Amino acid sequence: NAGVMQNPRHLVRRRGQEARLRCSPMKGHSHVYWYRQLPEEGLKFMVYLQKENIIDESGMPKERFSAEFPKEGPSILRIQQVVRGDSAAYFCASSPGAAADTQYFGPGTRLTVL
Amino acid sequence: AQTVTQSQPEMSVQEAETVTLSCTYDTSESDYYLFWYKQPPSRQMILVIRQEAYKQQNATENRFSVNFQKAAKSFSLKISDSQLGDAAMYFCAYRVGSTLGRLYFGRGTQLTVWP
């Protein structure tokens, strides 16, 4: 059973460009979570999605950031008009159900904004 | 508000010795889960151990065990017979036992293992 897949592993963008980060959950998992890790800090929650639904986006900046988890295909975290402060590692986690389940993490995408 | 505090930014241990990493949390919830995750230099987040708040017995996974003190809101991780491969950043995390699955993380403890 393959783990959580994220791509790309490294992404370089210039200020003002768009960044698209992809996450394929583990097989059988229908819940996806996105976290951001700034240098020297722990992970901070951004958004929680189920298939075709956003359950909790309270950790996501109101502007420039969006997330989706379509019926088919991976979950996408989109950052429009990136700025240097968006440089971070972005982690995706998945779980099969809800409250009692453990979240399993992907390897992360390291975004660098020049 | 839920917060997780790891008061030790760095710890070190000699190979084969035992080390304890501290974690405290603040919550008004009675139903919750606690986790320790490990992040080696590869930056992959790896689950080490998990504890359900309703369970009085401390969780154990091979050389890893926790000391869960619910009244004190303390959740420390003990690593016995430390190995070089245990060197990593360790994060304590908390989650409310409801349908909202977000994890709250501490800032981490960097563990160095000396040969």
Short mmCIF file of C-alpha atoms in Angstrom, two decimals:
data_model
loop_
_atom_site.label_atom_id
_atom_site.label_comp_id
_atom_site.label_asym_id
_atom_site.label_seq_id
_atom_site.Cartn_x
_atom_site.Cartn_y
_atom_site.Cartn_z
CA ASN A 1 0.00 0.00 0.00
CA ALA A 2 1.70 3.14 -1.23
CA GLY A 3 1.96 6.00 1.22
CA VAL A 4 0.81 9.56 0.76
CA MET A 5 2.32 10.99 -2.41
CA GLN A 6 3.16 14.61 -2.95
CA ASN A 7 4.55 16.30 -6.01
CA PRO A 8 6.60 18.07 -6.84
CA ARG A 9 9.06 17.56 -3.99
CA HIS A 10 10.72 20.87 -4.75
CA LEU A 11 9.13 23.85 -6.48
CA VAL A 12 10.76 27.16 -7.33
CA ARG A 13 8.65 30.12 -8.31
CA ARG A 14 9.29 33.80 -8.89
CA ARG A 15 7.27 36.39 -7.05
CA GLY A 16 3.85 36.82 -8.66
CA GLN A 17 3.69 33.35 -10.20
CA GLU A 18 1.27 30.59 -9.22
CA ALA A 19 2.24 27.47 -7.29
CA ARG A 20 0.27 24.24 -7.51
CA LEU A 21 0.99 21.49 -5.01
CA ARG A 22 -0.48 18.03 -5.43
CA CYS A 23 -1.32 15.37 -2.90
CA SER A 24 -2.52 11.82 -3.53
CA PRO A 25 -3.80 10.23 -0.30
CA MET A 26 -3.18 6.65 0.73
CA LYS A 27 -5.46 4.12 -0.89
CA GLY A 28 -8.79 4.02 0.90
CA HIS A 29 -8.29 7.42 2.55
CA SER A 30 -10.91 10.05 1.80
CA HIS A 31 -9.75 12.77 4.20
CA VAL A 32 -6.89 15.12 3.35
CA TYR A 33 -5.18 17.76 5.47
CA TRP A 34 -2.66 20.42 4.44
CA TYR A 35 -0.06 21.86 6.80
CA ARG A 36 2.67 24.46 6.36
CA GLN A 37 6.04 24.36 8.08
CA LEU A 38 8.08 27.55 8.22
CA PRO A 39 11.81 27.27 9.01
CA GLU A 40 12.55 26.34 12.64
CA GLU A 41 8.86 25.89 13.43
CA GLY A 42 6.32 23.14 13.85
CA LEU A 43 3.61 22.38 11.36
CA LYS A 44 0.62 24.72 11.18
CA PHE A 45 -2.77 23.49 10.00
CA MET A 46 -4.15 25.07 6.85
CA VAL A 47 -7.16 23.16 5.54
CA TYR A 48 -9.07 19.90 5.92
CA LEU A 49 -10.94 18.38 2.97
CA GLN A 50 -13.02 15.39 2.13
CA LYS A 51 -13.87 14.42 -1.41
CA GLU A 52 -15.45 17.48 -3.07
CA ASN A 53 -15.90 19.26 0.27
CA ILE A 54 -13.90 21.70 2.36
CA ILE A 55 -14.52 20.80 6.00
CA ASP A 56 -12.28 23.30 7.79
CA GLU A 57 -10.27 26.06 6.14
CA SER A 58 -9.74 28.16 9.23
CA GLY A 59 -5.96 27.92 8.98
CA MET A 60 -5.70 29.07 5.42
CA PRO A 61 -4.98 32.70 4.49
CA LYS A 62 -8.09 34.33 3.07
CA GLU A 63 -6.38 35.64 -0.04
CA ARG A 64 -4.29 33.91 -2.70
CA PHE A 65 -4.66 30.42 -1.18
CA SER A 66 -7.21 27.82 -2.24
CA ALA A 67 -7.57 24.06 -1.95
CA GLU A 68 -9.66 21.39 -3.57
CA PHE A 69 -10.10 17.64 -3.43
CA PRO A 70 -12.10 16.59 -6.49
CA LYS A 71 -14.04 13.37 -6.89
CA GLU A 72 -11.29 12.07 -9.14
CA GLY A 73 -7.62 12.90 -8.86
CA PRO A 74 -5.34 14.38 -6.24
CA SER A 75 -5.95 17.19 -3.82
CA ILE A 76 -4.51 20.50 -4.99
CA LEU A 77 -3.23 23.39 -2.90
CA ARG A 78 -2.99 26.50 -5.06
CA ILE A 79 -1.11 29.64 -4.16
CA GLN A 80 -1.63 32.58 -6.49
CA GLN A 81 0.75 35.51 -6.87
CA VAL A 82 3.34 33.98 -4.55
CA VAL A 83 5.44 36.16 -2.28
CA ARG A 84 8.72 35.41 -0.52
CA GLY A 85 6.88 34.75 2.73
CA ASP A 86 5.17 31.76 1.12
CA SER A 87 8.51 29.92 1.04
CA ALA A 88 8.01 26.91 3.28
CA ALA A 89 7.53 23.18 3.33
CA TYR A 90 3.94 22.14 2.64
CA PHE A 91 2.83 18.79 3.98
CA CYS A 92 -0.22 16.79 3.11
CA ALA A 93 -1.66 14.11 5.39
CA SER A 94 -4.49 11.66 4.88
CA SER A 95 -6.73 9.49 7.01
CA PRO A 96 -9.46 6.97 6.23
CA GLY A 97 -12.26 8.38 8.38
CA ALA A 98 -12.53 11.13 10.94
CA ALA A 99 -12.09 11.60 14.65
CA ALA A 100 -10.31 8.46 15.75
CA ASP A 101 -7.97 8.08 12.82
CA THR A 102 -4.28 8.77 12.69
CA GLN A 103 -3.03 11.10 9.99
CA TYR A 104 -0.28 9.80 7.75
CA PHE A 105 1.99 12.35 6.15
CA GLY A 106 3.49 12.69 2.71
CA PRO A 107 7.12 13.71 2.15
CA GLY A 108 6.22 17.37 1.68
CA THR A 109 6.77 19.94 -1.06
CA ARG A 110 9.44 22.55 -0.45
CA LEU A 111 8.39 25.80 -2.08
CA THR A 112 11.02 28.44 -2.71
CA VAL A 113 9.95 31.86 -3.92
CA LEU A 114 12.71 33.91 -5.53
CA ALA B 1 -7.41 27.64 22.69
CA GLN B 2 -5.41 24.51 22.09
CA THR B 3 -1.65 24.92 22.48
CA VAL B 4 1.22 22.47 22.60
CA THR B 5 4.50 23.39 24.29
CA GLN B 6 7.83 21.66 23.92
CA SER B 7 10.22 23.38 26.29
CA GLN B 8 13.40 21.66 25.08
CA PRO B 9 14.56 23.00 21.70
CA GLU B 10 17.49 20.56 21.73
CA MET B 11 18.39 17.35 23.53
CA SER B 12 21.24 14.91 23.19
CA VAL B 13 21.79 11.34 24.29
CA GLN B 14 24.53 8.75 24.11
CA GLU B 15 23.86 5.70 21.98
CA ALA B 16 22.19 2.90 24.03
CA GLU B 17 21.12 5.37 26.74
CA THR B 18 17.63 6.62 27.57
CA VAL B 19 16.26 10.09 26.89
CA THR B 20 12.96 11.77 27.73
CA LEU B 21 11.40 14.54 25.65
CA SER B 22 8.87 16.81 27.34
CA CYS B 23 5.52 18.06 26.08
CA THR B 24 2.69 19.91 27.76
CA TYR B 25 -0.61 20.96 26.26
CA ASP B 26 -3.49 23.19 27.13
CA THR B 27 -7.08 22.21 26.45
CA SER B 28 -10.53 22.34 27.96
CA GLU B 29 -11.61 19.24 26.04
CA SER B 30 -12.03 15.85 27.72
CA ASP B 31 -11.85 13.76 24.55
CA TYR B 32 -8.62 14.12 22.59
CA TYR B 33 -5.63 12.34 21.13
CA LEU B 34 -1.92 12.93 21.55
CA PHE B 35 0.87 12.01 19.16
CA TRP B 36 4.60 12.08 18.79
CA TYR B 37 5.92 12.47 15.25
CA LYS B 38 9.54 12.19 14.15
CA GLN B 39 11.05 14.26 11.34
CA PRO B 40 14.49 13.02 10.25
CA PRO B 41 16.71 15.01 7.87
CA SER B 42 14.64 13.68 4.96
CA ARG B 43 11.84 15.87 6.42
CA GLN B 44 9.31 13.03 6.15
CA MET B 45 6.89 13.13 9.11
CA ILE B 46 6.76 9.69 10.72
CA LEU B 47 4.30 8.69 13.42
CA VAL B 48 6.13 7.38 16.49
CA ILE B 49 3.35 6.79 19.00
CA ARG B 50 -0.24 7.74 19.78
CA GLN B 51 -2.23 8.03 23.01
CA GLU B 52 -5.98 8.28 23.49
CA ALA B 53 -6.90 10.55 26.40
CA TYR B 54 -9.55 8.16 27.71
CA LYS B 55 -6.96 5.41 28.15
CA GLN B 56 -5.16 5.40 31.48
CA GLN B 57 -2.48 3.00 30.30
CA ASN B 58 0.56 4.61 28.76
CA ALA B 59 1.18 3.73 25.11
CA THR B 60 4.29 1.75 24.18
CA GLU B 61 5.85 0.97 20.80
CA ASN B 62 9.02 -1.10 21.12
CA ARG B 63 11.71 1.26 22.47
CA PHE B 64 9.32 4.22 22.60
CA SER B 65 6.95 4.84 25.48
CA VAL B 66 5.02 7.77 26.85
CA ASN B 67 4.29 9.11 30.30
CA PHE B 68 0.77 10.52 30.00
CA GLN B 69 -0.28 12.64 32.99
CA LYS B 70 -3.79 13.83 32.14
CA ALA B 71 -4.33 16.01 35.19
CA ALA B 72 -1.01 17.77 34.63
CA LYS B 73 -1.61 17.88 30.84
CA SER B 74 1.80 16.37 30.27
CA PHE B 75 2.80 13.89 27.56
CA SER B 76 6.49 13.01 27.57
CA LEU B 77 8.24 10.58 25.23
CA LYS B 78 10.86 8.17 26.50
CA ILE B 79 13.28 6.60 24.07
CA SER B 80 15.15 3.61 25.49
CA ASP B 81 18.34 2.08 24.09
CA SER B 82 18.80 5.08 21.79
CA GLN B 83 20.10 4.39 18.32
CA LEU B 84 21.85 6.63 15.81
CA GLY B 85 18.77 6.41 13.60
CA ASP B 86 16.69 8.05 16.32
CA ALA B 87 18.38 11.38 15.61
CA ALA B 88 15.65 13.68 14.32
CA MET B 89 13.31 16.52 15.17
CA TYR B 90 10.49 15.26 17.39
CA PHE B 91 7.11 16.95 17.38
CA CYS B 92 4.39 16.55 19.96
CA ALA B 93 0.88 16.96 18.54
CA TYR B 94 -2.67 17.15 19.86
CA ARG B 95 -6.06 16.65 18.27
CA VAL B 96 -9.55 17.12 19.63
CA GLY B 97 -11.61 13.93 19.51
CA SER B 98 -14.34 15.34 17.30
CA THR B 99 -15.02 15.37 13.59
CA LEU B 100 -12.60 18.20 12.94
CA GLY B 101 -9.29 16.48 12.44
CA ARG B 102 -6.73 19.28 12.64
CA LEU B 103 -3.53 18.58 14.54
CA TYR B 104 -1.86 21.18 16.77
CA PHE B 105 1.91 20.85 16.85
CA GLY B 106 4.60 22.00 19.23
CA ARG B 107 7.74 23.69 17.92
CA GLY B 108 9.77 20.52 18.15
CA THR B 109 12.80 19.12 19.98
CA GLN B 110 15.95 18.38 17.99
CA LEU B 111 17.43 15.11 19.26
CA THR B 112 21.11 14.35 18.68
CA VAL B 113 22.41 10.84 19.31
CA TRP B 114 26.15 10.51 20.02
CA PRO B 115 28.00 7.27 19.23
#
